[in-house]
Coordinates of N, CA and C and ligand atoms in Angstrom, one line a residue:
M11 N 0.9 -1.2 0.0 CA 0.0 0.0 0.0 C 0.9 1.3 0.0
F12 N 0.5 2.2 -0.8 CA 1.3 3.5 -0.8 C 1.0 4.2 0.5
N13 N 2.0 5.0 1.0 CA 1.9 5.6 2.3 C 1.4 7.0 2.2
T14 N 2.0 7.8 1.4 CA 1.5 9.2 1.4 C 1.1 9.6 0.0
A15 N 0.1 10.5 -0.1 CA -0.4 11.0 -1.4 C -0.9 12.4 -1.2
E16 N -0.3 13.3 -2.0 CA -0.7 14.7 -1.9 C -0.9 15.3 -3.3
F17 N -2.0 16.1 -3.4 CA -2.2 16.8 -4.7 C -1.1 17.8 -4.8
L18 N -0.5 17.9 -6.0 CA 0.6 18.8 -6.2 C 0.2 20.0 -7.1
K19 N -0.2 19.8 -8.3 CA -0.6 20.9 -9.1 C -1.4 20.4 -10.3
S20 N -2.1 21.4 -10.9 CA -2.8 21.2 -12.2 C -2.1 21.9 -13.3
S21 N -2.0 21.3 -14.5 CA -1.3 22.0 -15.6 C -2.2 21.9 -16.8
S22 N -2.1 23.0 -17.6 CA -2.8 23.0 -18.9 C -2.0 22.7 -20.1
V23 N -0.7 22.8 -19.9 CA 0.3 22.4 -20.9 C 1.4 21.6 -20.3
I24 N 2.1 20.8 -21.1 CA 3.1 20.0 -20.6 C 4.3 20.8 -20.0
E25 N 4.5 22.0 -20.5 CA 5.6 22.9 -19.9 C 5.3 23.2 -18.5
E26 N 4.1 23.1 -18.0 CA 3.7 23.5 -16.6 C 3.9 22.3 -15.7
C27 N 4.0 21.1 -16.3 CA 4.1 19.9 -15.5 C 5.4 19.9 -14.7
P28 N 5.5 19.1 -13.5 CA 6.7 19.1 -12.7 C 7.9 18.7 -13.6
Q29 N 9.0 19.3 -13.3 CA 10.2 19.2 -14.1 C 11.3 18.4 -13.4
D30 N 11.0 17.7 -12.3 CA 12.1 17.1 -11.6 C 12.3 15.6 -11.9
N31 N 11.7 15.2 -13.1 CA 12.1 13.9 -13.6 C 11.7 12.7 -12.8
K32 N 10.7 12.8 -11.9 CA 10.2 11.7 -11.2 C 9.4 10.8 -12.1
P33 N 9.5 9.5 -12.0 CA 8.7 8.7 -12.9 C 7.2 8.9 -12.6
E34 N 6.4 8.8 -13.7 CA 5.0 9.0 -13.4 C 4.1 7.9 -14.2
F35 N 2.9 7.7 -13.6 CA 1.9 6.8 -14.0 C 0.6 7.6 -14.2
A36 N 0.0 7.5 -15.4 CA -1.2 8.3 -15.6 C -2.4 7.4 -15.8
F37 N -3.6 8.0 -15.5 CA -4.8 7.3 -15.6 C -5.8 8.1 -16.4
I38 N -6.5 7.4 -17.3 CA -7.4 8.1 -18.2 C -8.5 7.2 -18.5
G39 N -9.7 7.7 -19.0 CA -10.8 6.9 -19.3 C -12.0 7.8 -19.7
R40 N -13.1 7.2 -20.1 CA -14.3 8.0 -20.4 C -14.8 8.5 -19.1
S41 N -15.6 9.6 -19.2 CA -16.2 10.2 -18.0 C -17.1 9.1 -17.3
N42 N -17.0 9.1 -16.0 CA -17.9 8.2 -15.2 C -17.4 6.7 -15.2
V43 N -16.2 6.5 -15.7 CA -15.6 5.1 -15.8 C -15.2 4.6 -14.4
G44 N -15.1 5.6 -13.5 CA -14.7 5.2 -12.1 C -13.2 5.6 -11.8
K45 N -12.7 6.6 -12.6 CA -11.3 7.0 -12.4 C -11.0 7.6 -11.1
S46 N -11.8 8.5 -10.6 CA -11.6 9.1 -9.3 C -11.6 8.1 -8.2
S47 N -12.6 7.2 -8.3 CA -12.8 6.2 -7.3 C -11.5 5.2 -7.2
L48 N -11.0 4.9 -8.4 CA -9.9 4.0 -8.5 C -8.6 4.7 -7.9
I49 N -8.4 5.9 -8.3 CA -7.3 6.7 -7.8 C -7.3 6.7 -6.3
N50 N -8.5 7.1 -5.8 CA -8.6 7.2 -4.3 C -8.4 5.9 -3.6
A51 N -8.9 4.8 -4.2 CA -8.8 3.5 -3.6 C -7.3 3.1 -3.6
L52 N -6.7 3.4 -4.7 CA -5.2 3.0 -4.9 C -4.4 3.6 -3.8
V53 N -4.6 4.9 -3.6 CA -3.8 5.6 -2.6 C -4.4 5.6 -1.2
N54 N -5.6 4.9 -1.1 CA -6.2 4.8 0.2 C -6.6 6.2 0.8
R55 N -7.1 7.0 0.0 CA -7.6 8.3 0.4 C -9.0 8.6 -0.2
K56 N -9.9 9.0 0.7 CA -11.3 9.1 0.3 C -11.5 10.1 -0.8
E57 N -10.8 11.3 -0.6 CA -11.2 12.4 -1.4 C -10.1 13.0 -2.3
L58 N -9.0 12.2 -2.4 CA -7.9 12.8 -3.1 C -8.2 13.3 -4.5
A59 N -8.7 12.4 -5.3 CA -9.0 12.8 -6.7 C -10.0 13.8 -6.8
K60 N -10.9 13.9 -5.8 CA -12.0 14.9 -5.8 C -11.4 16.3 -5.6
T61 N -10.2 16.4 -4.9 CA -9.6 17.7 -4.8 C -9.4 18.4 -6.1
S62 N -9.2 17.5 -7.1 CA -8.9 18.1 -8.4 C -10.1 18.3 -9.2
S63 N -11.2 17.7 -8.8 CA -12.4 17.8 -9.6 C -13.3 19.1 -9.3
K64 N -12.7 20.0 -8.6 CA -13.3 21.3 -8.4 C -13.5 21.9 -9.8
P65 N -14.5 22.8 -10.0 CA -14.8 23.3 -11.4 C -13.5 23.7 -12.0
G66 N -13.4 23.3 -13.3 CA -12.2 23.8 -14.0 C -11.0 22.8 -14.0
K67 N -10.8 22.2 -12.8 CA -9.7 21.3 -12.7 C -9.7 20.0 -13.4
T68 N -11.0 19.5 -13.7 CA -11.1 18.2 -14.3 C -10.6 18.2 -15.7
K69 N -10.4 19.4 -16.3 CA -10.0 19.5 -17.7 C -8.5 19.7 -17.8
L70 N -7.8 19.6 -16.6 CA -6.4 19.8 -16.6 C -5.6 18.5 -16.3
I71 N -4.3 18.6 -16.4 CA -3.5 17.4 -16.1 C -3.1 17.6 -14.6
N72 N -3.6 16.7 -13.8 CA -3.4 16.8 -12.4 C -2.4 15.9 -11.8
H73 N -1.4 16.5 -11.2 CA -0.3 15.7 -10.6 C -0.4 15.5 -9.1
F74 N -0.3 14.3 -8.7 CA -0.2 13.9 -7.3 C 1.1 13.3 -7.0
I75 N 1.7 13.7 -5.8 CA 3.0 13.1 -5.5 C 2.7 11.9 -4.5
I76 N 3.3 10.8 -4.8 CA 3.0 9.6 -4.0 C 4.3 9.2 -3.4
D77 N 4.3 9.0 -2.1 CA 5.5 8.5 -1.3 C 6.7 9.3 -1.6
E78 N 6.5 10.6 -2.0 CA 7.6 11.5 -2.3 C 8.5 11.0 -3.4
N79 N 8.0 10.0 -4.2 CA 8.9 9.3 -5.0 C 8.4 9.3 -6.5
W80 N 7.1 9.3 -6.7 CA 6.6 9.2 -8.1 C 5.3 10.0 -8.2
Y81 N 5.0 10.3 -9.4 CA 3.7 11.1 -9.7 C 2.6 10.2 -10.2
L82 N 1.5 10.4 -9.6 CA 0.3 9.8 -10.2 C -0.4 10.9 -10.9
V83 N -0.8 10.7 -12.2 CA -1.3 11.7 -13.0 C -2.8 11.4 -13.4
D84 N -3.7 12.3 -13.1 CA -5.1 12.2 -13.4 C -5.3 13.0 -14.6
L85 N -5.5 12.3 -15.8 CA -5.8 13.0 -17.0 C -7.3 13.3 -17.2
P86 N -7.6 14.3 -18.0 CA -9.0 14.6 -18.2 C -9.7 13.4 -18.9
G87 N -10.9 13.1 -18.5 CA -11.7 12.0 -19.2 C -12.0 12.4 -20.6
Y88 N -12.3 11.4 -21.4 CA -12.7 11.7 -22.8 C -14.1 11.2 -23.0
G89 N -14.8 11.7 -24.0 CA -16.1 11.3 -24.3 C -17.2 12.0 -23.6
Y90 N -16.9 13.2 -23.0 CA -18.0 14.0 -22.4 C -19.0 14.4 -23.5
A91 N -20.3 14.1 -23.3 CA -21.3 14.5 -24.3 C -21.7 15.9 -24.2
S92 N -21.5 16.5 -22.9 CA -22.1 17.8 -22.7 C -21.2 19.0 -22.9
V93 N -20.1 18.7 -23.6 CA -19.2 19.9 -23.9 C -19.1 20.1 -25.4
S94 N -18.7 21.4 -25.7 CA -18.7 21.7 -27.1 C -17.6 21.0 -27.8
K95 N -17.7 21.0 -29.1 CA -16.7 20.3 -30.0 C -15.3 21.0 -29.8
V96 N -15.4 22.3 -29.7 CA -14.2 23.1 -29.6 C -13.4 22.8 -28.3
E97 N -14.2 22.7 -27.2 CA -13.6 22.3 -25.9 C -13.0 20.9 -26.0
R98 N -13.8 20.0 -26.6 CA -13.3 18.6 -26.6 C -12.0 18.5 -27.4
K99 N -11.9 19.3 -28.5 CA -10.7 19.3 -29.3 C -9.5 19.8 -28.5
A100 N -9.8 20.9 -27.7 CA -8.7 21.5 -26.9 C -8.2 20.5 -25.9
W101 N -9.1 19.7 -25.2 CA -8.6 18.7 -24.3 C -7.9 17.6 -25.0
A102 N -8.4 17.2 -26.1 CA -7.7 16.1 -26.9 C -6.3 16.5 -27.2
L103 N -6.1 17.8 -27.6 CA -4.8 18.2 -28.0 C -3.9 18.3 -26.8
M104 N -4.4 18.7 -25.7 CA -3.6 18.8 -24.5 C -3.1 17.4 -24.1
T105 N -4.1 16.5 -24.1 CA -3.8 15.1 -23.7 C -2.8 14.5 -24.7
E106 N -3.0 14.7 -26.0 CA -2.2 14.2 -27.0 C -0.7 14.6 -26.8
R107 N -0.5 15.9 -26.6 CA 0.8 16.4 -26.4 C 1.5 15.8 -25.2
Y108 N 0.7 15.8 -24.1 CA 1.2 15.2 -22.9 C 1.7 13.7 -23.1
L109 N 0.8 12.9 -23.8 CA 1.1 11.5 -24.0 C 2.3 11.3 -24.9
K110 N 2.4 12.2 -25.9 CA 3.5 12.0 -26.9 C 4.8 12.5 -26.4
E111 N 4.8 13.5 -25.5 CA 6.0 14.2 -25.2 C 6.5 14.0 -23.8
R112 N 5.7 13.5 -22.9 CA 6.1 13.4 -21.5 C 7.1 12.2 -21.3
E113 N 8.3 12.6 -21.2 CA 9.3 11.5 -21.2 C 9.3 10.7 -19.9
T114 N 8.8 11.3 -18.9 CA 8.9 10.5 -17.6 C 7.7 9.6 -17.4
L115 N 6.8 9.6 -18.4 CA 5.6 8.7 -18.3 C 6.0 7.3 -18.4
V116 N 5.8 6.5 -17.4 CA 6.3 5.1 -17.4 C 5.2 4.2 -18.0
C117 N 3.9 4.5 -17.6 CA 2.8 3.7 -18.1 C 1.5 4.4 -18.0
L118 N 0.7 4.3 -19.0 CA -0.7 4.9 -18.9 C -1.7 3.8 -18.7
F119 N -2.5 4.0 -17.7 CA -3.6 3.0 -17.4 C -4.8 3.6 -18.1
V120 N -5.4 2.8 -19.0 CA -6.6 3.3 -19.7 C -7.8 2.5 -19.0
L121 N -8.7 3.2 -18.4 CA -9.8 2.6 -17.7 C -11.0 2.3 -18.6
V122 N -11.5 1.2 -18.4 CA -12.7 0.8 -19.2 C -13.7 0.1 -18.3
D123 N -15.0 0.5 -18.4 CA -16.0 0.0 -17.6 C -16.3 -1.5 -18.0
S124 N -16.1 -2.4 -17.0 CA -16.2 -3.8 -17.4 C -17.6 -4.3 -17.7
R125 N -18.6 -3.4 -17.4 CA -20.0 -3.8 -17.7 C -20.4 -3.5 -19.1
I126 N -19.6 -2.7 -19.8 CA -20.0 -2.2 -21.1 C -19.1 -2.8 -22.2
P127 N -19.7 -3.3 -23.3 CA -18.9 -3.8 -24.4 C -17.9 -2.8 -24.9
P128 N -16.7 -3.2 -25.4 CA -15.8 -2.3 -25.9 C -16.4 -1.2 -26.9
Q129 N -16.1 0.0 -26.6 CA -16.7 1.1 -27.3 C -15.8 1.7 -28.4
K130 N -16.3 2.2 -29.5 CA -15.5 2.7 -30.6 C -14.5 3.7 -30.1
I131 N -15.0 4.6 -29.2 CA -14.1 5.7 -28.7 C -12.9 5.1 -28.0
D132 N -13.1 4.0 -27.2 CA -12.0 3.4 -26.5 C -11.0 2.7 -27.5
L133 N -11.6 2.0 -28.4 CA -10.8 1.2 -29.4 C -10.0 2.2 -30.2
E134 N -10.6 3.3 -30.6 CA -9.9 4.3 -31.4 C -8.7 4.9 -30.6
F135 N -9.0 5.1 -29.3 CA -8.0 5.7 -28.5 C -6.8 4.8 -28.3
F136 N -7.1 3.4 -28.2 CA -6.0 2.5 -28.1 C -5.1 2.5 -29.4
N137 N -5.8 2.7 -30.5 CA -5.0 2.7 -31.8 C -4.1 3.9 -31.8
K138 N -4.7 5.1 -31.3 CA -3.8 6.3 -31.3 C -2.6 6.1 -30.4
L139 N -2.8 5.4 -29.3 CA -1.7 5.2 -28.4 C -0.6 4.4 -29.0
G140 N -1.1 3.4 -29.8 CA -0.2 2.6 -30.6 C 0.6 3.4 -31.6
E141 N -0.1 4.3 -32.3 CA 0.6 5.2 -33.3 C 1.6 6.1 -32.6
W142 N 1.3 6.6 -31.4 CA 2.1 7.5 -30.7 C 3.2 6.8 -29.9
G143 N 3.1 5.5 -29.8 CA 4.1 4.7 -29.1 C 4.0 4.9 -27.6
V144 N 2.8 5.1 -27.1 CA 2.6 5.3 -25.6 C 2.5 3.9 -24.9
P145 N 3.3 3.6 -23.9 CA 3.1 2.3 -23.2 C 1.8 2.4 -22.4
F146 N 0.9 1.4 -22.6 CA -0.3 1.5 -21.8 C -0.8 0.1 -21.4
Q147 N -1.6 0.0 -20.4 CA -2.3 -1.2 -20.0 C -3.8 -0.9 -19.8
I148 N -4.6 -1.9 -20.0 CA -6.1 -1.7 -19.8 C -6.5 -2.1 -18.5
V149 N -7.3 -1.2 -17.8 CA -7.8 -1.6 -16.5 C -9.3 -1.6 -16.5
F150 N -9.9 -2.7 -16.4 CA -11.4 -2.8 -16.3 C -11.8 -2.3 -14.9
T151 N -12.8 -1.4 -14.8 CA -13.3 -1.0 -13.5 C -14.6 -1.6 -13.2
K152 N -15.1 -1.4 -12.0 CA -16.4 -1.9 -11.5 C -16.6 -3.4 -11.7
S153 N -15.6 -4.2 -11.5 CA -15.6 -5.6 -11.7 C -16.6 -6.3 -10.8
D154 N -16.9 -5.6 -9.6 CA -17.9 -6.2 -8.7 C -19.3 -6.3 -9.3
K155 N -19.5 -5.6 -10.4 CA -20.8 -5.6 -11.1 C -20.8 -6.7 -12.2
V156 N -19.7 -7.4 -12.4 CA -19.7 -8.4 -13.4 C -19.4 -9.8 -12.7
K157 N -20.3 -10.7 -12.9 CA -20.1 -12.0 -12.2 C -18.8 -12.6 -12.6
K158 N -18.2 -13.3 -11.6 CA -16.9 -14.0 -11.9 C -16.9 -14.8 -13.2
T159 N -18.0 -15.5 -13.4 CA -18.1 -16.4 -14.5 C -18.2 -15.6 -15.8
Q160 N -18.6 -14.3 -15.8 CA -18.7 -13.5 -17.0 C -17.4 -12.8 -17.3
R161 N -16.4 -12.8 -16.4 CA -15.2 -12.0 -16.6 C -14.4 -12.5 -17.8
M162 N -14.4 -13.8 -17.9 CA -13.6 -14.4 -19.0 C -14.2 -13.9 -20.4
G163 N -15.5 -13.9 -20.4 CA -16.2 -13.4 -21.6 C -15.9 -11.9 -21.9
V164 N -15.8 -11.1 -20.9 CA -15.5 -9.7 -21.0 C -14.1 -9.5 -21.6
L165 N -13.2 -10.3 -21.0 CA -11.8 -10.3 -21.4 C -11.6 -10.7 -22.9
K166 N -12.3 -11.8 -23.2 CA -12.2 -12.4 -24.6 C -12.7 -11.4 -25.6
N167 N -13.8 -10.8 -25.2 CA -14.5 -9.8 -26.1 C -13.5 -8.6 -26.4
M168 N -12.9 -8.2 -25.4 CA -11.9 -7.1 -25.5 C -10.7 -7.5 -26.4
Q169 N -10.2 -8.7 -26.1 CA -9.1 -9.3 -26.8 C -9.4 -9.5 -28.3
S170 N -10.6 -9.9 -28.6 CA -10.9 -10.2 -30.0 C -11.0 -8.8 -30.7
Q171 N -11.5 -7.8 -30.0 CA -11.6 -6.5 -30.7 C -10.2 -5.9 -30.9
L172 N -9.3 -6.1 -29.9 CA -8.0 -5.6 -30.0 C -7.2 -6.4 -31.1
A173 N -7.5 -7.7 -31.3 CA -6.8 -8.5 -32.2 C -6.9 -8.0 -33.6
E174 N -8.0 -7.2 -33.9 CA -8.2 -6.7 -35.2 C -7.1 -5.8 -35.7
T175 N -6.5 -5.0 -34.7 CA -5.5 -4.1 -35.1 C -4.1 -4.4 -34.4
W176 N -4.2 -5.1 -33.3 CA -2.9 -5.3 -32.5 C -2.4 -6.7 -32.7
S177 N -1.1 -6.8 -32.9 CA -0.5 -8.2 -33.0 C -0.1 -8.7 -31.6
S178 N 0.3 -7.7 -30.7 CA 0.5 -8.2 -29.3 C -0.4 -7.4 -28.4
M179 N -1.0 -8.1 -27.4 CA -2.0 -7.6 -26.6 C -1.4 -6.7 -25.4
P180 N -2.0 -5.6 -25.1 CA -1.6 -4.9 -23.9 C -2.1 -5.7 -22.7
D181 N -1.5 -5.6 -21.5 CA -2.0 -6.3 -20.3 C -3.3 -5.7 -20.0
I182 N -4.2 -6.6 -19.5 CA -5.5 -6.2 -19.1 C -5.8 -6.7 -17.7
H183 N -6.3 -5.7 -16.8 CA -6.5 -6.1 -15.4 C -8.0 -5.8 -15.1
F184 N -8.5 -6.6 -14.1 CA -9.8 -6.4 -13.6 C -9.7 -5.7 -12.2
T185 N -10.5 -4.7 -12.0 CA -10.4 -4.0 -10.7 C -11.8 -3.6 -10.2
S186 N -11.9 -3.4 -8.9 CA -13.1 -2.8 -8.3 C -12.7 -1.9 -7.2
S187 N -13.0 -0.7 -7.2 CA -12.7 0.3 -6.1 C -13.5 -0.1 -4.9
Q188 N -14.7 -0.6 -5.2 CA -15.6 -0.9 -4.1 C -15.1 -2.1 -3.2
T189 N -14.7 -3.2 -3.9 CA -14.3 -4.3 -3.1 C -12.7 -4.4 -3.0
K190 N -12.1 -3.5 -3.7 CA -10.6 -3.4 -3.8 C -10.0 -4.6 -4.6
F191 N -10.8 -5.3 -5.3 CA -10.4 -6.4 -6.1 C -9.4 -5.9 -7.2
G192 N -8.3 -6.6 -7.3 CA -7.3 -6.2 -8.3 C -6.4 -5.0 -8.1
L193 N -6.6 -4.3 -7.0 CA -5.9 -3.1 -6.7 C -4.4 -3.5 -6.4
Q194 N -4.3 -4.6 -5.7 CA -2.9 -5.0 -5.3 C -2.0 -5.2 -6.5
Q195 N -2.7 -5.8 -7.5 CA -2.0 -6.1 -8.7 C -1.4 -4.8 -9.4
I196 N -2.3 -3.8 -9.4 CA -1.9 -2.5 -10.0 C -0.7 -1.9 -9.1
E197 N -0.9 -2.0 -7.8 CA 0.2 -1.5 -6.9 C 1.5 -2.2 -7.2
E198 N 1.4 -3.5 -7.3 CA 2.7 -4.3 -7.5 C 3.3 -4.0 -8.8
L199 N 2.5 -3.8 -9.8 CA 3.0 -3.4 -11.1 C 3.7 -2.1 -11.1
I200 N 3.1 -1.1 -10.4 CA 3.8 0.2 -10.3 C 5.1 0.1 -9.5
L201 N 5.1 -0.7 -8.4 CA 6.3 -0.9 -7.6 C 7.4 -1.6 -8.4
H202 N 6.9 -2.5 -9.2 CA 7.9 -3.3 -10.1 C 8.6 -2.3 -11.0
Y203 N 7.8 -1.5 -11.7 CA 8.3 -0.5 -12.6 C 9.3 0.5 -11.9
L204 N 8.8 0.9 -10.7 CA 9.7 1.8 -10.0 C 11.0 1.2 -9.6
S205 N 11.0 -0.1 -9.3 CA 12.2 -0.8 -8.9 C 13.2 -0.8 -10.1
L206 N 12.6 -0.7 -11.3 CA 13.5 -0.7 -12.5 C 14.1 0.7 -12.8
V207 N 13.4 1.7 -12.4 CA 13.9 3.1 -12.8 C 14.7 3.7 -11.6
D208 N 14.5 3.2 -10.4 CA 15.2 3.8 -9.2 C 16.7 3.6 -9.3
Ligands
LIG17 P1 -15.0 9.3 -12.9 O1 -15.9 10.2 -13.5 O2 -14.3 8.4 -13.9 O3 -14.0 9.9 -12.0 O4 -15.9 8.2 -12.0 P2 -16.2 8.2 -10.5 O5 -15.0 7.6 -9.7 O6 -16.7 9.5 -10.0 O7 -17.3 7.1 -10.5 C1 -18.5 7.2 -11.3 C2 -19.6 6.3 -10.7 O8 -19.2 5.0 -10.7 C3 -19.9 6.7 -9.3 O9 -21.3 6.6 -9.1 C4 -19.2 5.6 -8.5 O10 -19.8 5.3 -7.3 C5 -19.3 4.4 -9.4 N1 -18.1 3.5 -9.2 C6 -16.8 3.8 -9.3 N2 -16.1 2.8 -9.0 C7 -16.9 1.7 -8.8 C8 -16.7 0.3 -8.5 O11 -15.6 -0.2 -8.3 N3 -17.8 -0.4 -8.4 C9 -19.1 0.1 -8.5 N4 -20.1 -0.8 -8.4 N5 -19.3 1.4 -8.8 C10 -18.2 2.2 -8.9

């Protein structure tokens, strides 16, 4: 379990992001996917990600410092229906630049709701990540809502969609912020990567 977690800053461009070269892990997903809940559960803080969801801040790149050692980055969600095209385009560009240019980004976790079949917007996003060469893994959220016996089907469904464009599969994890299922796996993965860069 991570020991300390503090909100550090929000940035609208990559130039404003922390410059001290600590390794970072970022989280992204469609709005309502359970991103804030997962971040809070991972760092064992009830309201951490909410600190950043004050008006205005959800559209920014939010850095949290964890154990004074690495950054957890909360990226703006995609697929909001209620915002203008111009605004959506601006967030997409901000995120794109961050993902393409942020050299300290170790891994991007793309969150996907395990109750919903793979959506075009997610699949297109994975393809972009491939084009840009961004290392990413897929994290299914809200697994408590999917019966154990159905999880294999959910996994296979995603894999067969990915197989249409990907020759090698990204890692795929099942998690639930509510039951904490799968969170240890994500923690161990982060710690493993950190042990490689330290
Ligand atoms: P965000 O918009 O991606 O940050 O999503 P939130 O973390 O705010 O969660 C969106 C909704 O999904 C809320 O109503 C949460 O209570 C619910 N939710 C989030 N995580 C889980 C989970 O692990 N299990 C269940 N059943 N619901 C969840």
